[in-house]
Short mmCIF file of C-alpha atoms in Angstrom, two decimals:
data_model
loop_
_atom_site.label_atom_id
_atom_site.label_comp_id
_atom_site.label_asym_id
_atom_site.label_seq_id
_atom_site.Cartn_x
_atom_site.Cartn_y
_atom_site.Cartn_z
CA UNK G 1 6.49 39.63 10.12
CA UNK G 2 8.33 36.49 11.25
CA UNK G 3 5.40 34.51 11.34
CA UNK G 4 4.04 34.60 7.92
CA UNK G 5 7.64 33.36 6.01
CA UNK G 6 6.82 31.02 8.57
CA UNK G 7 2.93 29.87 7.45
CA UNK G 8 3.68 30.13 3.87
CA UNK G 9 7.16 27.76 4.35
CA UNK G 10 4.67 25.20 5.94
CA UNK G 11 1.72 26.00 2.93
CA UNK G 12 3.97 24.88 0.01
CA UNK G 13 1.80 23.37 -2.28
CA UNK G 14 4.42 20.26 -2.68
CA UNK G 15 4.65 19.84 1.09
CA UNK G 16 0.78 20.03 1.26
CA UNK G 17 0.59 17.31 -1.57
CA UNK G 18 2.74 14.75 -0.11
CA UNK G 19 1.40 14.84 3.51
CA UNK G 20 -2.11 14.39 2.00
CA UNK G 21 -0.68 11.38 0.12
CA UNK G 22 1.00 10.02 2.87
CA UNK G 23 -2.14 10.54 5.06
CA UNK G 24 -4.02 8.16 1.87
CA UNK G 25 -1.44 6.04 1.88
CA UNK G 26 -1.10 5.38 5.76
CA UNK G 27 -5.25 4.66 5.58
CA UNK G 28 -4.64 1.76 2.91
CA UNK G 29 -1.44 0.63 5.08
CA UNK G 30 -4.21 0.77 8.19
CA UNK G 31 -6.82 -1.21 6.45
CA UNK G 32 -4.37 -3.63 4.74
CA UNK G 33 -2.57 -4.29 8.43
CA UNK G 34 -6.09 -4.94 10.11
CA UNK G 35 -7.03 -7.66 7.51
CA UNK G 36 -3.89 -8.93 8.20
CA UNK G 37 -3.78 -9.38 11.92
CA UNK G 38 -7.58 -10.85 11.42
CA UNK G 39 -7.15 -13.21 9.25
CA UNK G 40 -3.43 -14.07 9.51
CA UNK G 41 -2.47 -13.26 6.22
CA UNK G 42 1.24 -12.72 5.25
CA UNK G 43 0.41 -11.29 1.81
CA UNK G 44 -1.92 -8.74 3.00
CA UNK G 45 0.92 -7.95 5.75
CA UNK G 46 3.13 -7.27 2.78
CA UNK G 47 1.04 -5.36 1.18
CA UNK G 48 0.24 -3.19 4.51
CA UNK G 49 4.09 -3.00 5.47
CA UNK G 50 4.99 -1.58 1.55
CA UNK G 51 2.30 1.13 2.23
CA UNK G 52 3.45 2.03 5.62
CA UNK G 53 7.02 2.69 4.76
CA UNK G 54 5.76 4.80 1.38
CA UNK G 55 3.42 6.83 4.64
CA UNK G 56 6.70 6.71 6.68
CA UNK G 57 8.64 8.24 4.11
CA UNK G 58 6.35 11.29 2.58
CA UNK G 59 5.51 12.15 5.95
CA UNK G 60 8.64 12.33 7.65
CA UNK G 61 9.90 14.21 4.53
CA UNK G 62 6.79 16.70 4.10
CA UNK G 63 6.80 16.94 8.01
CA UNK G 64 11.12 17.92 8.01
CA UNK G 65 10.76 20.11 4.52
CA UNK G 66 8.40 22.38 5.89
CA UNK G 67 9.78 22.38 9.24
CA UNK G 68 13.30 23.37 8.11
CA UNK G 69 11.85 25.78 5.95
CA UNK G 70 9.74 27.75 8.57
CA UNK G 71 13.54 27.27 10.79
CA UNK G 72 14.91 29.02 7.42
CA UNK G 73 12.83 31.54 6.97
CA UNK G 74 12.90 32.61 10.57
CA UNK G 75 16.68 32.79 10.29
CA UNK G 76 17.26 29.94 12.32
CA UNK G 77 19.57 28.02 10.17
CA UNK G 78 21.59 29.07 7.82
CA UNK G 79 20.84 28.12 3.83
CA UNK G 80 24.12 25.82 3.61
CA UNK G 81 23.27 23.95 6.82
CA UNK G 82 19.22 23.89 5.63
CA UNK G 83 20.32 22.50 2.57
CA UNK G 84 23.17 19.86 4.15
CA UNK G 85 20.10 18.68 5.99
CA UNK G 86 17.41 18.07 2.97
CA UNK G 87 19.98 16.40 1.16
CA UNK G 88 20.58 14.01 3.94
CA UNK G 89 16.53 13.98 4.37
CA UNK G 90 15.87 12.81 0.87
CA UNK G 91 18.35 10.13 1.24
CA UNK G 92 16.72 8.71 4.61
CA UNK G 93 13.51 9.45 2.11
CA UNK G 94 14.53 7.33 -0.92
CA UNK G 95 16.04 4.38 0.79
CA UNK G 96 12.71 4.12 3.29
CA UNK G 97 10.72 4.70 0.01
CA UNK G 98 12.75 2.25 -2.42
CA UNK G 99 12.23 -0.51 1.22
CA UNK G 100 8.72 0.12 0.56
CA UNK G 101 9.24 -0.81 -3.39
CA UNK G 102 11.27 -3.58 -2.87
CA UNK G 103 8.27 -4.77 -0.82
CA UNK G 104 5.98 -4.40 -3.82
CA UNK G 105 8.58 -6.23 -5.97
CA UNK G 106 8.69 -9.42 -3.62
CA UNK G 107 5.40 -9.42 -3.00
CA UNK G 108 4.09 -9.54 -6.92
CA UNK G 109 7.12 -11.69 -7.52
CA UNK G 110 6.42 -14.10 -5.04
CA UNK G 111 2.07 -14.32 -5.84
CA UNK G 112 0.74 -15.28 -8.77
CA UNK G 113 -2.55 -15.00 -9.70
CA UNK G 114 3.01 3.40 -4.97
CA UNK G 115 8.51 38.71 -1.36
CA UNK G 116 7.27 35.01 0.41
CA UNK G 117 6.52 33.64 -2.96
CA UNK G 118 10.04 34.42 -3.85
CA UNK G 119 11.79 32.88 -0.74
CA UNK G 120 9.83 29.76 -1.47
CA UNK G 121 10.91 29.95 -5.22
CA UNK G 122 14.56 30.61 -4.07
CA UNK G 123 14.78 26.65 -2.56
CA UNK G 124 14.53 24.81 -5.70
CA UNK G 125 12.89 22.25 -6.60
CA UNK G 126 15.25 19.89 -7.28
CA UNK G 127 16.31 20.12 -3.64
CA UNK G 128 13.97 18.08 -2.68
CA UNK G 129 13.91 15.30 -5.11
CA UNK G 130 16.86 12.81 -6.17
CA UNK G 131 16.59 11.58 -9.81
CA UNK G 132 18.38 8.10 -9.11
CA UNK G 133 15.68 7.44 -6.82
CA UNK G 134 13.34 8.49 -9.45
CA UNK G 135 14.70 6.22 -11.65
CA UNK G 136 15.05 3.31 -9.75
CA UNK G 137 11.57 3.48 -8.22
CA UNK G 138 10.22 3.82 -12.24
CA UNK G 139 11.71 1.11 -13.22
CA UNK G 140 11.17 -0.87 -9.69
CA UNK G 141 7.28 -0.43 -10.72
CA UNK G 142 7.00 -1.14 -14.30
CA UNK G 143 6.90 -4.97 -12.83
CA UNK G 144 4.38 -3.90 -10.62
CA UNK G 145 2.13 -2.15 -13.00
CA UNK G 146 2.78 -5.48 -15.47
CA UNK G 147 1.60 -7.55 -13.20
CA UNK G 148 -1.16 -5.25 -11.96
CA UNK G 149 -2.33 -5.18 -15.99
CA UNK G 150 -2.53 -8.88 -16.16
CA UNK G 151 -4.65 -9.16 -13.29
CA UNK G 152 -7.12 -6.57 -15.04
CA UNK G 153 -7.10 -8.33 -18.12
CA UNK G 154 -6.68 -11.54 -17.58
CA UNK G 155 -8.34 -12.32 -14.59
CA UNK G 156 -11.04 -9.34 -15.25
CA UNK G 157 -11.26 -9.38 -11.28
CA UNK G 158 -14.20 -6.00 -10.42
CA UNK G 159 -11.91 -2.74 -9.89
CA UNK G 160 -8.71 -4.61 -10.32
CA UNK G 161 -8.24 -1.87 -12.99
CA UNK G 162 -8.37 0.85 -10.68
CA UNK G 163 -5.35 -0.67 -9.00
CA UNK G 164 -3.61 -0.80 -11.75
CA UNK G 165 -4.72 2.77 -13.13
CA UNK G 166 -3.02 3.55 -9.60
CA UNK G 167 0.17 2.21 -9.57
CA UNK G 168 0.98 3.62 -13.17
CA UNK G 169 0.10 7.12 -12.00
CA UNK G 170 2.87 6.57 -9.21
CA UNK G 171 5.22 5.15 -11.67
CA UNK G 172 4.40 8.21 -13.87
CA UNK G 173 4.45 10.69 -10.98
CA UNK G 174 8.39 9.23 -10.55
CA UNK G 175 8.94 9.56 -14.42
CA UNK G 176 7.51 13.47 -13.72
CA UNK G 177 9.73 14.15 -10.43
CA UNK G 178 12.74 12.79 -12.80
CA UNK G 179 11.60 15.64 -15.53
CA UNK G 180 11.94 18.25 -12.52
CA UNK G 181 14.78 19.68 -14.10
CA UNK G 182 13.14 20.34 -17.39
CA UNK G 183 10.28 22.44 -15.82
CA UNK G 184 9.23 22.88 -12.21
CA UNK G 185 5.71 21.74 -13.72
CA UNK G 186 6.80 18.51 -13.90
CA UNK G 187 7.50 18.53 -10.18
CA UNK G 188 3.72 19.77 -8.87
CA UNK G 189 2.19 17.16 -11.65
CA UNK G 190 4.31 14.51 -10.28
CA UNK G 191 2.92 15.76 -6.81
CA UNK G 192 -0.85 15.44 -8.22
CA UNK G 193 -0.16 12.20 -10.24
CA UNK G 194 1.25 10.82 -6.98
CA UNK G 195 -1.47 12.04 -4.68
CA UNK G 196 -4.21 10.81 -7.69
CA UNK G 197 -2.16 7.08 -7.25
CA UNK G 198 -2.93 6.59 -3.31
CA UNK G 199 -6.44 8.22 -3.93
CA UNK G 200 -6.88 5.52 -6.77
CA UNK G 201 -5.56 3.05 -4.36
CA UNK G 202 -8.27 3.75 -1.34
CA UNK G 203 -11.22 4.08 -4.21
CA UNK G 204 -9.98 0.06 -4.64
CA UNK G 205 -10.79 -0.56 -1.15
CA UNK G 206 -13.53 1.45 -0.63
CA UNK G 207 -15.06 0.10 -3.50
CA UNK G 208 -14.06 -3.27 -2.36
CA UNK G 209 -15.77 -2.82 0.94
CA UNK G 210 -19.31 -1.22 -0.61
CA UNK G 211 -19.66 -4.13 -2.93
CA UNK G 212 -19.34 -6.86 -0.18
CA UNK G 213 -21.68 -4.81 1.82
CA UNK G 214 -24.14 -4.65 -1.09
CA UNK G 215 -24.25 -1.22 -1.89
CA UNK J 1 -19.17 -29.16 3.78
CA UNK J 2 -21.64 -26.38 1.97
CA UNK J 3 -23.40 -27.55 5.36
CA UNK J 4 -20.66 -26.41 8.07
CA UNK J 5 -20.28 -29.74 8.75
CA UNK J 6 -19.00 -33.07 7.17
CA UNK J 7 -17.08 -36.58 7.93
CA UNK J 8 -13.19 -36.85 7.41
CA UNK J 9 -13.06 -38.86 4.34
CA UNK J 10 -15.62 -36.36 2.77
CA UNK J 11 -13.27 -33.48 3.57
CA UNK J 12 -10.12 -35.28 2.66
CA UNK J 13 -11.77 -35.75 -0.91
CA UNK J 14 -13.24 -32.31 -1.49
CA UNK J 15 -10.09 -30.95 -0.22
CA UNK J 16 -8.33 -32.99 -2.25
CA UNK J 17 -5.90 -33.74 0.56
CA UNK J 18 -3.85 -36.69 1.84
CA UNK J 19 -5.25 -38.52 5.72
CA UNK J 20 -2.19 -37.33 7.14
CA UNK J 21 -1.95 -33.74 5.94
CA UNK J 22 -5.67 -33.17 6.22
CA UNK J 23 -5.73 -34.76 10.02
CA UNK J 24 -2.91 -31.90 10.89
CA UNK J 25 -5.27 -29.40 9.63
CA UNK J 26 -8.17 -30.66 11.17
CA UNK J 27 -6.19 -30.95 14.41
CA UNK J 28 -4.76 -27.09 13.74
CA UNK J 29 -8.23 -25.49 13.12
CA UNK J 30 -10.39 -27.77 16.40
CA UNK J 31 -7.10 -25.91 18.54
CA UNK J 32 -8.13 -22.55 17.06
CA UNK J 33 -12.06 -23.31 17.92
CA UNK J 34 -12.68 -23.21 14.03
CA UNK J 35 -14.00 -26.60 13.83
CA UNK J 36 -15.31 -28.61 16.76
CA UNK J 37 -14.96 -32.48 16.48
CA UNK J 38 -18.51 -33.87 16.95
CA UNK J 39 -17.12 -37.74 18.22
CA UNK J 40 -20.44 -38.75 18.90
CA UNK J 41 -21.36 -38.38 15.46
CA UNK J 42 -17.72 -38.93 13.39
CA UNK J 43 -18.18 -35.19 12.15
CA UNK J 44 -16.66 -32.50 11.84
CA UNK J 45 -18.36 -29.33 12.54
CA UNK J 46 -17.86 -25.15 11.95
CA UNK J 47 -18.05 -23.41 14.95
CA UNK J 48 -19.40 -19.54 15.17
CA UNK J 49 -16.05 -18.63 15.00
CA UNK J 50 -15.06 -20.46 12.47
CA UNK J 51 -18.17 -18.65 10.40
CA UNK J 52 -17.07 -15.26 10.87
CA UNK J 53 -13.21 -16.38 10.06
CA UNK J 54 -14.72 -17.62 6.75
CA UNK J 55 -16.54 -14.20 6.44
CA UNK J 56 -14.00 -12.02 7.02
CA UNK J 57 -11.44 -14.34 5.08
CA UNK J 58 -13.41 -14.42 1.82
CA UNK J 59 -13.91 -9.99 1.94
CA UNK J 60 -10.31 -9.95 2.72
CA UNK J 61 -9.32 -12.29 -0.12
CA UNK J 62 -11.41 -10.18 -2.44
CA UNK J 63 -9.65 -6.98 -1.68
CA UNK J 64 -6.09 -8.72 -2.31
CA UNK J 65 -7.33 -10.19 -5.32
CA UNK J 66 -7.87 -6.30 -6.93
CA UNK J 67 -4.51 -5.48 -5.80
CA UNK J 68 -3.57 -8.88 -7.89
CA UNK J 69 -2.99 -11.25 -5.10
CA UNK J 70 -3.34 -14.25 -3.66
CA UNK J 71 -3.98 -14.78 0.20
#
């Protein structure tokens, strides 16, 4: 029976959310980079570094969650050591994440013009989630999502408004991970609102690319 | 320079440049093979690299400009 504490450790819906958004967000860090190295561009370097640590940091943290969970489960480590170690995870987490905002920040600052049921229930949710980071990221984006509004409005550039559309779902999906501790359904929406944000963000490029190419 | 090609004083106008600072960029982009300096002729002239630089920097600068930026 070992193995299945095991599969369903690793098939937590959270964990499940935040690889796929890392997995979205290392594509737009991929794409951004690429234009970058082509064309010599420091802003689009910016923009591709920001993403990469925001990839860096949900998949290093899905990728250790469900790994020390399936170690858990198993009886590998004990709970007080497991939980010793995601506390120390979500720091490493929130200052690689918050690296990634700060990014964001210089960047728009400095141009004018983010019984197995039960086990799983047993590790909390708020375990995995650290409200000051919450906070500061929220507040860290409202510039970003300001300056993402003017840019729809003002300049009325094509899909500029799905970017900004994007980055206040991930300012709302830190607003919902701060709400954890009201419900737990705060937590999995701020999952979906953040894994909605990245998609948001690739529709922008896609889009992007199928309108220079004339489709 | 809608042409690929043009003389210096016609790029330091449309460019709205100085002779000094557009002569350093003219120097800069013949060293990258972006322009090629037709003597002969007292032109400047794109080169097929140069054209797909353009290209690629005018869909890149599009896709910054929806995230609100400027390359």
């Amino acid at each position: 029976m070992q193995a299945y504490p095991s599969l369903f450790a690793i098939l937590r819906v959270d964990v499940l959310l935040e690889m796929a958004s890392a997995v979205f967000s290392l594509i737009i860090s991929l794409l951004a980079l690429d234009a970058s190295r082509r064309i010599g561009s420091r802003t689009l370097l910016q923009l591709g570094a920001g993403f990469l640590l925001m990839a860096i940091a949900m998949l290093s943290r899905s990728l250790s969650v469900a790994g020390l969970l399936s170690s858990t489960f198993a009886g590998e480590i004990p709970r007080l050591t497991f939980l010793t170690q995601l506390f120390l995870l979500e720091i490493i987490y929130s200052v690689i994440r918050i690296a990634g905002y700060i990014i964001f920040i210089y960047l728009y600052a400095s141009t004018m013009g983010s019984a197995e049921k039960k086990a799983t229930e047993a590790f909390p949710a708020i375990a995995i989630y650290n409200p000051v980071f919450e906070l500061a990221s929220a507040i860290l984006l409202t510039f970003v999502v300001y300056r993402t509004a003017v840019n729809w409005m003002h300049a009325k550039r094509p899909f500029s408004w799905v970017v900004f559309l994007g980055f206040t779902l991930l300012m709302s999906s830190h607003i919902l991970f701060l709400l954890t501790n009201q419900s737990f359904t705060y937590y999995l929406a701020g999952h979906f609102t953040q894994l909605a944000s990245l998609a948001l963000f690739l529709l922008a490029v896609i889009l992007v690319r199928l309108d220079e190419k004339g489709v | 320079m809608k042409e690929g090609r043009g003389r210096p004083s016609k790029i330091m106008m449309d460019a709205n440049l100085s002779y000094d600072r557009m002569s350093r960029y003219l120097e800069l982009l013949t060293e990258k093979g972006l322009l090629e300096n037709v003597e002969a002729e007292g032109i400047y002239k794109i080169t097929q690299d140069g054209v797909r630089f353009l290209e690629e920097f005018r869909r890149f600068e599009k896709l910054a400009r929806v995230f609100g930026l400027e390359l």
